Coordinates of C-alpha atoms in Angstrom, one line a residue:
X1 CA 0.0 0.0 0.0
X2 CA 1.3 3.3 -0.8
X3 CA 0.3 7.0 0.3
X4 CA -1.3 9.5 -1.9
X5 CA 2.4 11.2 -2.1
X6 CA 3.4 7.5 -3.6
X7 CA 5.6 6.6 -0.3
X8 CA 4.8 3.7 1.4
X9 CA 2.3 3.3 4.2
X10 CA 4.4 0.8 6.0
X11 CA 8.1 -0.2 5.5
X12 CA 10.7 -2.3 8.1
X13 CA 14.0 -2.9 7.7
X14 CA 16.1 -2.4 4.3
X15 CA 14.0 0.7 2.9
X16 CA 16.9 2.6 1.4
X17 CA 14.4 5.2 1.1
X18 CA 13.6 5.5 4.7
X19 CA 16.4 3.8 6.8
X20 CA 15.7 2.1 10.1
X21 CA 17.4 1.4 12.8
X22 CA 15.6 0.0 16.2
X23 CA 17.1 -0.2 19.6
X24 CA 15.8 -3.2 20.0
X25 CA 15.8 -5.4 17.5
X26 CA 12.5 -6.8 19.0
X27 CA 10.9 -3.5 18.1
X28 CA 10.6 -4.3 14.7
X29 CA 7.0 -6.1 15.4
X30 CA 5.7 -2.9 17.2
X31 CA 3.4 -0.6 15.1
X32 CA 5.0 2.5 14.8
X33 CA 3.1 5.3 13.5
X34 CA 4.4 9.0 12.3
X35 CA 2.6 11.6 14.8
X36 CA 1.5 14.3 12.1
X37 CA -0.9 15.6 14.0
X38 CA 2.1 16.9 16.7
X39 CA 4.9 17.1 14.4
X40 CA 4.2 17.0 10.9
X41 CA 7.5 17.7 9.7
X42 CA 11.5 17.1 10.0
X43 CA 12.7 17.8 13.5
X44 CA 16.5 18.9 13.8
X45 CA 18.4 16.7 16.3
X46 CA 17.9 18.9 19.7
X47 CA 13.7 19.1 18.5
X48 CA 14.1 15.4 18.1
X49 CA 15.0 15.0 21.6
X50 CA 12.2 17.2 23.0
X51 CA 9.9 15.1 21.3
X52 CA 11.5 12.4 23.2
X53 CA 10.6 14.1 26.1
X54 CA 7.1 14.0 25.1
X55 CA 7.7 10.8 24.6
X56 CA 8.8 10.0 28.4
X57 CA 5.8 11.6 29.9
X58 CA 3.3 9.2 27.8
X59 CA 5.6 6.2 29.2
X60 CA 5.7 7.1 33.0
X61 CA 4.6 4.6 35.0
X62 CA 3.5 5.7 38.6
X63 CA 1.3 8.4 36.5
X64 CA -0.1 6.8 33.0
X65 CA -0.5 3.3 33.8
X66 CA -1.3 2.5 37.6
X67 CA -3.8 3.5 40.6
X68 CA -4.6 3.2 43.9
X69 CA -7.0 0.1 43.6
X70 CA -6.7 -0.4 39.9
X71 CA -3.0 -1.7 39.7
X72 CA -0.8 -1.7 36.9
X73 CA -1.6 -1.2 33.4
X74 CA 0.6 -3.8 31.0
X75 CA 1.2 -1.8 28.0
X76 CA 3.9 0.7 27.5
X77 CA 4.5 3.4 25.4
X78 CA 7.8 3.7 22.9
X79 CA 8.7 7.0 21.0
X80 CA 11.4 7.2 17.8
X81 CA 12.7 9.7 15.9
X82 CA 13.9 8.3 12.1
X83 CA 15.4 10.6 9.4
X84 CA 14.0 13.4 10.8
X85 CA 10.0 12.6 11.6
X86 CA 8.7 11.3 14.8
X87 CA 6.8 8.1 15.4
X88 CA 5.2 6.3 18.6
X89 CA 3.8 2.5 19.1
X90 CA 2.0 1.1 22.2
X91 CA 3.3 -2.5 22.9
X92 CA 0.2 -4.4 24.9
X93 CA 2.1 -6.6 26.3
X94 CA -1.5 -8.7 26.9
X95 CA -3.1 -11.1 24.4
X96 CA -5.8 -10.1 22.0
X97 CA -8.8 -11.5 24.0
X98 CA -7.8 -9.8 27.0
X99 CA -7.9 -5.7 25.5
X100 CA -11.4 -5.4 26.5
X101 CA -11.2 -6.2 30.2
X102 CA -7.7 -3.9 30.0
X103 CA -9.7 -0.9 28.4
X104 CA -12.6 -1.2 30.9
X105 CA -9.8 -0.9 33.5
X106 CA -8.1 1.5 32.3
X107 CA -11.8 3.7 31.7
X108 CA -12.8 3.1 35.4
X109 CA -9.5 4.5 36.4
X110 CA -9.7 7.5 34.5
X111 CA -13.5 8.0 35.8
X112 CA -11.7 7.5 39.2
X113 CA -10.0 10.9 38.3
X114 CA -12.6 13.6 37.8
X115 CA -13.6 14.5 41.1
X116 CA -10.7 15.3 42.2
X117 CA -8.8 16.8 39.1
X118 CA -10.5 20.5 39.7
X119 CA -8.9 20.8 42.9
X120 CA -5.6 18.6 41.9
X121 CA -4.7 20.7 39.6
X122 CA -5.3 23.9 41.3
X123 CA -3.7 23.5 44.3
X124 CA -1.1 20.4 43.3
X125 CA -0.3 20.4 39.5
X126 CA -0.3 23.8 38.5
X127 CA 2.2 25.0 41.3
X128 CA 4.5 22.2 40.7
X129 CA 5.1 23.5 37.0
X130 CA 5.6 27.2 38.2
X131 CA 8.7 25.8 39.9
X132 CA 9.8 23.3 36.8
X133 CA 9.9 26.5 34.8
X134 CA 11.6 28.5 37.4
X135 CA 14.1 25.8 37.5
X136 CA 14.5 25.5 33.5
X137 CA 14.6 29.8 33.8
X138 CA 17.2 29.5 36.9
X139 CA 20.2 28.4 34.8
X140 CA 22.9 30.5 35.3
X141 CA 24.0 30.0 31.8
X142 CA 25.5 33.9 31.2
X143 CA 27.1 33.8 34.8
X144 CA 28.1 29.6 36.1
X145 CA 31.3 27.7 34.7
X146 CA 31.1 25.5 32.2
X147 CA 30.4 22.4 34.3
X148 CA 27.3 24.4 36.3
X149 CA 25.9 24.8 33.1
X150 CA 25.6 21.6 32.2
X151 CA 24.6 20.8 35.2
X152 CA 21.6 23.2 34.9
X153 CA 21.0 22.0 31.3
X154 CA 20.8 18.6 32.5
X155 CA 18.0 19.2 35.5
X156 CA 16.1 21.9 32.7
X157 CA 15.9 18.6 30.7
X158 CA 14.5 16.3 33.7
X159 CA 12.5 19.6 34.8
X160 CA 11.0 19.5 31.0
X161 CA 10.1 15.3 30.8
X162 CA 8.5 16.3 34.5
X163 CA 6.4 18.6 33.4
X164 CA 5.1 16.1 30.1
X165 CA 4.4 13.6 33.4
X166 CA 2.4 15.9 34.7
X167 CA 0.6 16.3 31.1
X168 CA -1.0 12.8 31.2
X169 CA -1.7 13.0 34.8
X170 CA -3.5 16.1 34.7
X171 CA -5.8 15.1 31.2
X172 CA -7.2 11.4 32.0
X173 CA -10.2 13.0 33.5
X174 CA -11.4 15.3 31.9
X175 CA -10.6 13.3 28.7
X176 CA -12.7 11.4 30.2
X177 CA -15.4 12.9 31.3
X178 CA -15.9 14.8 27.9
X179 CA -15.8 11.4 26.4
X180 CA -18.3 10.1 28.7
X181 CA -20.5 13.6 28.1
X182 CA -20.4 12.2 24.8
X183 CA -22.1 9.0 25.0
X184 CA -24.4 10.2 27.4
X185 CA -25.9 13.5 25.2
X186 CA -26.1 10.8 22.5
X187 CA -28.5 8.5 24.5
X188 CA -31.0 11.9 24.3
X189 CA -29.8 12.5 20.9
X190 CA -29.2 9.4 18.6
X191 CA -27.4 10.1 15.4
X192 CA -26.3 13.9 17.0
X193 CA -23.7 15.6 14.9
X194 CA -20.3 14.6 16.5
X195 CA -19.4 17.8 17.7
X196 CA -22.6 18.9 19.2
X197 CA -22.1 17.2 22.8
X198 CA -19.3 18.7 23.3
X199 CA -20.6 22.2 22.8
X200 CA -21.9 21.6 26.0
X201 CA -19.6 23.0 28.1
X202 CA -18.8 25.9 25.9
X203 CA -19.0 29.4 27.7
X204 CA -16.6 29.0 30.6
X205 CA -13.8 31.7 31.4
X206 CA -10.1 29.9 31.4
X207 CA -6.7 31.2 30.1
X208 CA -7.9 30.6 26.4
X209 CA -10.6 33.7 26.8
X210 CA -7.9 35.7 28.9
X211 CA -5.5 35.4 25.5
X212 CA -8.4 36.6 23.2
X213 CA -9.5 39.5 26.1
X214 CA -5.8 40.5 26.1
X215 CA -4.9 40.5 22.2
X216 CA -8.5 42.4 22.0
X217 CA -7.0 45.4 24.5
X218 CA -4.1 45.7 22.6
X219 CA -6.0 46.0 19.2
X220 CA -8.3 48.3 20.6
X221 CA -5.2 50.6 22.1
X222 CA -3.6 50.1 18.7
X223 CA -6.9 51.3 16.9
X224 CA -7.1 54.5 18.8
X225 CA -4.1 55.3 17.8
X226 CA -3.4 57.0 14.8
X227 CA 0.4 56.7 14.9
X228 CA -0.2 53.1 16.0
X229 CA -2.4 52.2 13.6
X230 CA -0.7 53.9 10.6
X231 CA 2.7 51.9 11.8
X232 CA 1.0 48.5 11.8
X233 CA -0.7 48.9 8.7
X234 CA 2.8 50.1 7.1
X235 CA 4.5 46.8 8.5
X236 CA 6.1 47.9 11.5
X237 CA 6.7 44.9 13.6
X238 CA 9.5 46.4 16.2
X239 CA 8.3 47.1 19.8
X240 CA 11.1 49.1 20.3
X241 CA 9.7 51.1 17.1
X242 CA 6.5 51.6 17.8
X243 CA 7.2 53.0 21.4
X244 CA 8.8 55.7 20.7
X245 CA 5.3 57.4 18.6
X246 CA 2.5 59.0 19.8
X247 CA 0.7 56.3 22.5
X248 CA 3.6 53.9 21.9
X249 CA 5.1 53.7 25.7
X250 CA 1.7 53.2 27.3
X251 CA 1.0 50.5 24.5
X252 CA 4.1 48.9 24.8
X253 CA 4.1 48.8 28.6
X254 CA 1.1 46.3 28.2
X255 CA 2.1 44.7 25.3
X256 CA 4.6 43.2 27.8
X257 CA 2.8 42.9 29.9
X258 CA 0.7 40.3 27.9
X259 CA 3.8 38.5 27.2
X260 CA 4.9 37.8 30.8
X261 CA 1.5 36.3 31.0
X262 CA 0.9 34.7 27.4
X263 CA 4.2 34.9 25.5
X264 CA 5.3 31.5 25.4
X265 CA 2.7 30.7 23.1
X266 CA 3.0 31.3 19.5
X267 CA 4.5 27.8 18.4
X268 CA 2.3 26.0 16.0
X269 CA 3.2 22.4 16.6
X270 CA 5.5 20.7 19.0
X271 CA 8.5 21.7 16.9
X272 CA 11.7 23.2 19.3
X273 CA 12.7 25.1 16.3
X274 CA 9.6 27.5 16.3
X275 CA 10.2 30.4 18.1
X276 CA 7.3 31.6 20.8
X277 CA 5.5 35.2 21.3
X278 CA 8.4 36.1 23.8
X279 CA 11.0 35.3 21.5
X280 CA 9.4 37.0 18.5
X281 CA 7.1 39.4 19.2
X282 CA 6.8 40.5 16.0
X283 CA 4.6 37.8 15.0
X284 CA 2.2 38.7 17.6
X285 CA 1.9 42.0 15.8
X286 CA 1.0 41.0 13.1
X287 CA -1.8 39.2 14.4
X288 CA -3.3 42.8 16.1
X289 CA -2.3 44.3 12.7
X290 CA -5.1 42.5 11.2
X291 CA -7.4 43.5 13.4
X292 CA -7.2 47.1 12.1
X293 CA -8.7 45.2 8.8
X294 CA -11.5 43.9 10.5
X295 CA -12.9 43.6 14.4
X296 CA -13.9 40.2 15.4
X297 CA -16.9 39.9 17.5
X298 CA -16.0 40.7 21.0
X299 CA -14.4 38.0 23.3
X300 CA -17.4 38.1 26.0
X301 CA -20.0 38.5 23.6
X302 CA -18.7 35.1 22.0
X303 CA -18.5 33.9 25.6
X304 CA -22.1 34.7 26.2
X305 CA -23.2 33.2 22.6
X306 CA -21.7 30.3 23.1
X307 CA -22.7 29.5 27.4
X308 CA -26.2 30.6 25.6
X309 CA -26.0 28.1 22.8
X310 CA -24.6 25.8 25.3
X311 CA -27.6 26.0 27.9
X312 CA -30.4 25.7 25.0
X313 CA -28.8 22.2 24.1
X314 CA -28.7 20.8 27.8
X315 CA -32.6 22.1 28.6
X316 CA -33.4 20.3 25.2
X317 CA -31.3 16.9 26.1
X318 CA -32.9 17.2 29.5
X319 CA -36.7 17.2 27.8
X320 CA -35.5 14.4 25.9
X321 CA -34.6 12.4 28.9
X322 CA -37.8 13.4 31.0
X323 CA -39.5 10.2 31.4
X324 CA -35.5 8.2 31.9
X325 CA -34.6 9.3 35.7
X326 CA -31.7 7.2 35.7
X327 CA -30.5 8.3 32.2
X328 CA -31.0 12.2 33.3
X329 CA -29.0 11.7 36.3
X330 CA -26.3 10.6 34.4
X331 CA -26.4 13.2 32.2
X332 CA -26.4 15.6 34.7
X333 CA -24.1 14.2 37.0
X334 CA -22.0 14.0 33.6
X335 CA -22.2 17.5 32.5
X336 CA -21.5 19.6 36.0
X337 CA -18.1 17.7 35.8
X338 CA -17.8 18.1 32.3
X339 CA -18.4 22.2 33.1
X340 CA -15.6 22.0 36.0
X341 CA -13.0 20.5 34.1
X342 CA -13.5 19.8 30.6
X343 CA -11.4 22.9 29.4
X344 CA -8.3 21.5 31.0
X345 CA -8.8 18.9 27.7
X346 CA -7.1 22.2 25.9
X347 CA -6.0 24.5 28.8
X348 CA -3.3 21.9 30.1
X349 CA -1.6 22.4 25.9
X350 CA -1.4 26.5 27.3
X351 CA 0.4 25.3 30.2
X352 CA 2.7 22.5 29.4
X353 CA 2.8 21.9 25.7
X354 CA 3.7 25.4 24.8
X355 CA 5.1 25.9 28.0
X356 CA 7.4 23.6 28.2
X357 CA 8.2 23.9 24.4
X358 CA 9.1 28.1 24.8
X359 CA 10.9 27.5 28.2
X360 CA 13.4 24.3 26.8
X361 CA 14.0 26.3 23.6
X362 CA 14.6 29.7 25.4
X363 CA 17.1 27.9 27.2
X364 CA 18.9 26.1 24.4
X365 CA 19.2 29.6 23.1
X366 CA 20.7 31.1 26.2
X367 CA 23.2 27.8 26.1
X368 CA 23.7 28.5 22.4
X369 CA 25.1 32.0 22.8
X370 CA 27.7 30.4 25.3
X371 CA 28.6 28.3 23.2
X372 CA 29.0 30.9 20.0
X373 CA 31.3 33.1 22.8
X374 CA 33.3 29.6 23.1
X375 CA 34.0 29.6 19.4
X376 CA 31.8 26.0 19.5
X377 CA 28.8 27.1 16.9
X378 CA 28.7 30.2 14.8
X379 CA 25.2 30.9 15.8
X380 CA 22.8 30.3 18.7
X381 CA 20.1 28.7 16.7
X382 CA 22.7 26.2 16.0
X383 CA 22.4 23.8 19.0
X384 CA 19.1 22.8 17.3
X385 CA 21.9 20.6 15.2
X386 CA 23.3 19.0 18.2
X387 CA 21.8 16.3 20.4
X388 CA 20.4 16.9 24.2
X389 CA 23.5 15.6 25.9
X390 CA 26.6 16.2 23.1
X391 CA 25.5 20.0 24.5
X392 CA 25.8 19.1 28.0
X393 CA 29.5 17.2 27.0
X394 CA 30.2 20.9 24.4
X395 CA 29.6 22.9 28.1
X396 CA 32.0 20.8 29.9
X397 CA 34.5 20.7 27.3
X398 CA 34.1 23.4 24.3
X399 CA 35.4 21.8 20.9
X400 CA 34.4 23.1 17.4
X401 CA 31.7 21.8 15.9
X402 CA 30.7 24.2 12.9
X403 CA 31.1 21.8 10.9
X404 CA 29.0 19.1 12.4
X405 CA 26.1 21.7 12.1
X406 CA 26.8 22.4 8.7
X407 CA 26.3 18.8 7.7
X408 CA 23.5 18.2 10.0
X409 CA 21.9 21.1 8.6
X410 CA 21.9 20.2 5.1
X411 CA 20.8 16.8 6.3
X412 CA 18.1 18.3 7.8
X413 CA 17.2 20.0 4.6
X414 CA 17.2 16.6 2.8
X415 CA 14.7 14.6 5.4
X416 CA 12.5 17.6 5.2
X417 CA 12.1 16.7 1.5
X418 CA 11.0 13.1 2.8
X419 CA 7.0 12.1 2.7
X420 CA 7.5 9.2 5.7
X421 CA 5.6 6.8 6.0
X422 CA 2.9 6.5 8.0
X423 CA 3.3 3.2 9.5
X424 CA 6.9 1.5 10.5
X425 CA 7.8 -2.0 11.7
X426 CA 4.7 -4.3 11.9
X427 CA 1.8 -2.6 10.1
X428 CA -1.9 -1.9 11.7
X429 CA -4.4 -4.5 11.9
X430 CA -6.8 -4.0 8.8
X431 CA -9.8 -2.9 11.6
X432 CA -8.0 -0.1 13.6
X433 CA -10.2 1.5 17.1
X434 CA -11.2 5.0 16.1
X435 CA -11.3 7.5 19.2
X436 CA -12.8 11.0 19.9
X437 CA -8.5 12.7 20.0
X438 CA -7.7 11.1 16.7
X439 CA -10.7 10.5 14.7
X440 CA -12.1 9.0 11.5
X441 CA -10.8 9.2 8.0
X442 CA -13.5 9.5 5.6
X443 CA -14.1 8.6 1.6
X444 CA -15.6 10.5 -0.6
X445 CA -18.1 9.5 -3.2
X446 CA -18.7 12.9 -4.5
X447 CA -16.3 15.1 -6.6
X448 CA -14.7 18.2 -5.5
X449 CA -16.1 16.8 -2.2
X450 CA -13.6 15.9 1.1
X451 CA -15.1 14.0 3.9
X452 CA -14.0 14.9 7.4
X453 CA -15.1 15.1 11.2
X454 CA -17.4 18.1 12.1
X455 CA -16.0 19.4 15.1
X456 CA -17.6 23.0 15.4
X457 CA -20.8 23.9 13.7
X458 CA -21.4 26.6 11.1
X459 CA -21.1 26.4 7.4
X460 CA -19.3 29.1 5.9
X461 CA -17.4 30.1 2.5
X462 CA -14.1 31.6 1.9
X463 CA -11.1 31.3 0.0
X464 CA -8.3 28.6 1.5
X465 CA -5.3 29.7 3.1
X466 CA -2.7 26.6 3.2
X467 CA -0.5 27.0 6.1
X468 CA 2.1 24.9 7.4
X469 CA 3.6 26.3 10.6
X470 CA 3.2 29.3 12.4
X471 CA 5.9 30.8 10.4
X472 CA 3.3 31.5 8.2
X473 CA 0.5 33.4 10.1
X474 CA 1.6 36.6 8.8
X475 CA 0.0 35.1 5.4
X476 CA -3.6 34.5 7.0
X477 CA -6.2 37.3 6.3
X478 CA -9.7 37.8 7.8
X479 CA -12.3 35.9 6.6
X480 CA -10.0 33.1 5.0
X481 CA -10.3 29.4 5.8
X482 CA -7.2 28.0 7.7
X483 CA -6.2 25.1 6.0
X484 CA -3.2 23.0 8.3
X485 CA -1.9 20.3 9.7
X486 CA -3.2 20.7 13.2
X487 CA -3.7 23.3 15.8
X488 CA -3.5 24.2 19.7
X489 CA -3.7 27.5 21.6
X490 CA -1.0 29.6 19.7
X491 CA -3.4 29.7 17.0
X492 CA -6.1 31.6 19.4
X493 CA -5.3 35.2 18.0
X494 CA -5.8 33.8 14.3
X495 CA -8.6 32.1 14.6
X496 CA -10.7 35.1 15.8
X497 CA -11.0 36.7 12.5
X498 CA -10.9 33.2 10.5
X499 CA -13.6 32.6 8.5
X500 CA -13.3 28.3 8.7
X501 CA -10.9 25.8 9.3
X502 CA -10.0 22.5 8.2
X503 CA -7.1 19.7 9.0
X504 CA -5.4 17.0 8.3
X505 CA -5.5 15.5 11.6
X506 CA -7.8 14.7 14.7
X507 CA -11.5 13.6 15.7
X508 CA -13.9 16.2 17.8
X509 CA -11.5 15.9 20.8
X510 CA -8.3 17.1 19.3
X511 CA -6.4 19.9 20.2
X512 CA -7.5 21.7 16.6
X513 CA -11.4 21.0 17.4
X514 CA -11.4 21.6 21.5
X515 CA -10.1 25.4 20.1
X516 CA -12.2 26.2 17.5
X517 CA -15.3 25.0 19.4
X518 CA -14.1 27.6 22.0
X519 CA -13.8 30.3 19.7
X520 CA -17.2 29.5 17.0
X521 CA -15.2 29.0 14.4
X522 CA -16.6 26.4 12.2
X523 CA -14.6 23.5 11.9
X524 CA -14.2 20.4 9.9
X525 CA -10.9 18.0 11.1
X526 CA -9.2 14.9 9.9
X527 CA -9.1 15.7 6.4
X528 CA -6.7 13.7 5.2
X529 CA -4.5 15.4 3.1
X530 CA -6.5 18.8 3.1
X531 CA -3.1 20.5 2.8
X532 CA -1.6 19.0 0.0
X533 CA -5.3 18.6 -1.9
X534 CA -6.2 22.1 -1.6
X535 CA -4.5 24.9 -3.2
X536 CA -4.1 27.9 -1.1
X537 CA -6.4 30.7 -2.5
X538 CA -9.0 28.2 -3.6
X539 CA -12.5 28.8 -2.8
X540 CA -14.1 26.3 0.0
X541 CA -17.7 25.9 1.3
X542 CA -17.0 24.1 4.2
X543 CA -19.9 22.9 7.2
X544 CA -18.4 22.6 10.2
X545 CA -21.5 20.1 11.4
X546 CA -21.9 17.3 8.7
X547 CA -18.1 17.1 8.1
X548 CA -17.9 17.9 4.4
X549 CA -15.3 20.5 2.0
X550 CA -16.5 21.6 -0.8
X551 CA -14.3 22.7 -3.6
X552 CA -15.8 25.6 -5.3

């Protein structure tokens, strides 16, 4: 079997095209798949080991796998990185007839978490990643010897792979308990549209409405400003610039002030060599720039809409369920809990995926420019070319290795010319378990049709904008239709004056739905190969309920 790019779907060992080599040779009957959905593309060596860091918090066991009175879970988790792209594969490690007494385990734990995950991650969870950061920020990297660098790298590193443990503690509720709202709107509503349950809990106020409110102020300063305004929509995108016009200190002052709080978003996939808000600011004003073009509707009038919207569907499931006690209790009990904590299902990517992400990189940078004064690299972005720990080895004992990056670079640029596969080792059983996070892929019958998920409501027409990273944001006007890999909360400031989006990736539960549900931008995900089958500027009709992309 072979892709639509004509690579294969699976391959083993001995593809010259795609060489493999496994740790353990054992490995080989895993099946590995190519995460696209959280990095689509080639990863330089240093974003290769980050993703192995992701990697670590999927596989921990006192967190993922066991609790008190459920034991321990059998299967583990394994992560890889070949020629560039990265791929994971679960390993059972139970026979066939026994998966669904594991799953029902497994579900009962993660129903064991909701209660308590409101006030878990409050007072427990969220504190404990205030210090990993300030740990990861503590390096003295301009000030320590070379060996207290490393040193610091090194526990930045463990500080990082304990913050992606805390990741899979902190979502198996309310995962859960949005799956489990699910099911239990559907018993009032058989045959629902799959991402109208989940509107549910729409209309709550989390850090995902404090970006929008915040980008909103700074528009609205920037709007009232002549100067401002006049130096945006000329293509000024230097703070330092626009501070020194009319309004610009004031402006600036809480332009900053929004990065402290929100800067370390701006990445638009779990890629180390994307820069954040903080690290490039420009980008973010960009986003305000096109604002000037066109005012979305106001963060707490969507807020209102969408509680509103929200409410009208529960009173209706509830009349449904009128004469089925047991069934409305359920749903009841369900959707309070769903209301507490089902935003975390997005709100923990603010905190730890891009967190995480903009603090690891900010400090590979810091490391990088010590390493440049040591004569080791030429540039600071360089040490994305070097591995996790030949950095830590470079800070204990500075040698020259310019040309090492030179030829990992230009490797780099060869793997990112690569369509992988998206299966290695031992490929997928011909009947593979669709979930909520990943999704469906759909056929389509019809021409100039593509079949998808709907994951947020609305049908709406506009032309296509085909964007791969966040790199190119700049590129995304009002009213177009976001056409991408994936998503998560970096994309928050474009998708307020999107028109429609569409992806390649994910089922009503992924990180690219869960967003544009918050926002009521209408949504259709797990297009498979949307990015590649449309062209960018093409016109779309796209409705965000049945799941379909019409190619006008």
């Amino acid at each position: 079997m072979t892709t639509e790019s004509g690579s294969p779907e699976t391959v083993g060992l001995g593809d010259p095209a795609f060489p493999i080599e496994f740790d353990d040779p054992a490995d080989v009957e895993l099946t590995w798949e190519w995460d696209d959905m959280h990095m689509p593309f080639a990863l330089t060596p240093l974003a290769g080991d980050f993703v192995r860091v992701v990697g670590s918090g999927f596989d921990d066991p006192n967190i993922r796998y066991s609790d008190a009175g459920f034991g321990t879970f059998p299967q583990r988790w394994h992560c890889a990185v070949w020629n560039g792209y990265a791929y994971f594969a679960i390993q059972r490690n139970y026979p066939p007839e026994d998966r669904p007494a594991v799953l029902e385990r497994y579900t009962a734990m993660a129903r064991s978490r909701i209660e308590a995950t409101d006030l878990y991650w409050r007072e427990d969870l969220l504190p404990q990643l205030h210090q990993l950061y300030d740990r990861i920020e503590g390096v003295p990297v301009e000030t320590g010897s070379g060996d207290e660098i490393a040193a610091g790298w090194e526990a930045g590193w463990r500080a990082g792979e304990r913050a992606w443990a805390i990741h899979f503690d902190a979502i198996l509720g309310p995962y859960q308990v949005m799956d489990d709202l699910a099911d239990a709107y559907e018993v009032a509503n058989p045959g629902a549209p799959p991402g109208e349950a989940l509107r549910l809990a729409l209309g709550g106020h989390h850090e995902l409405l404090d970006v929008e409110l915040g980008a909103e102020q700074l528009a609205a300063a920037a709007a009232a400003s002549p100067a401002l305004s006049e130096a945006l929509r000329d293509g000024v995108r230097s703070l330092d610039a626009l501070r020194g016009l009319p309004d610009g200190p004031a402006f600036a002052t809480s332009f900053e002030a929004f990065l402290k709080r929100h800067g370390h978003l701006g990445q638009s996939v779990d890629d180390l060599s994307l820069a954040s808000w903080d690290e490039e600011p420009g980008n973010l004003l960009s986003e305000l720039a096109k604002r000037l073009e066109r005012t979305p509707e106001s963060a707490e009038a969507r807020r209102g809409r969408l509680e509103r919207e929200a409410n009208d569907l529960a009173d209706a499931a509830r009349s449904r369920l009128a004469d089925r006690p047991d069934d409305l209790a359920k749903f009841e009990h369900t959707l309070r809990h769903a209301r507490s904590i089902g935003f975390l299902t997005e709100v923990h990517n603010y905190w730890i995926d891009r967190k995480s992400q903009a603090w690891l990189r900010k400090l590979a940078m810091r490391v990088g420019e010590r390493l440049v004064s040591e004569g080791v690299i030429h540039q600071p972005a360089d040490v994305l070319y070097l591995h996790r720990d030949e950095i830590a080895e470079l800070l204990r004992q500075p040698a020259d290795r310019r040309s090492l990056i030179e030829e990992r670079r230009s490797e780099h640029v060869r793997q990112q010319a690569i369509t992988p596969p998206r299966f290695v080792g031992t490929p997928p059983p011909a009947q593979t378990e669709v979930d909520r996070f990943d999704g469906a892929r759909f056929d389509s019958t019809e021409a100039d049709v593509l079949r998808g998920t709907g994951a947020s409501a609305g049908i709406v027409r506009g032309p296509a904008r085909v964007v791969l990273t966040s790199r190119e944001f700049e590129r995304i006007r009002p009213g177009d239709i976001i056409v991408c890999p994936s998503s998560n909360p970096s994309w928050v400031p474009v998708f307020t004056i999107a028109g429609g989006l569409v992806t390649n990736t994910g089922g009503v539960l992924s990180h690219a739905a869960v967003v544009a549900r918050e926002f009521g931008l209408p949504a259709v995900v797990g297009v498979a190969n949307a990015t590649t089958t449309i062209h960018d500027g093409q016109q779309l009709e796209i409705d965000g309920t049945s799941g379909t992309v019409r190619l006008l």
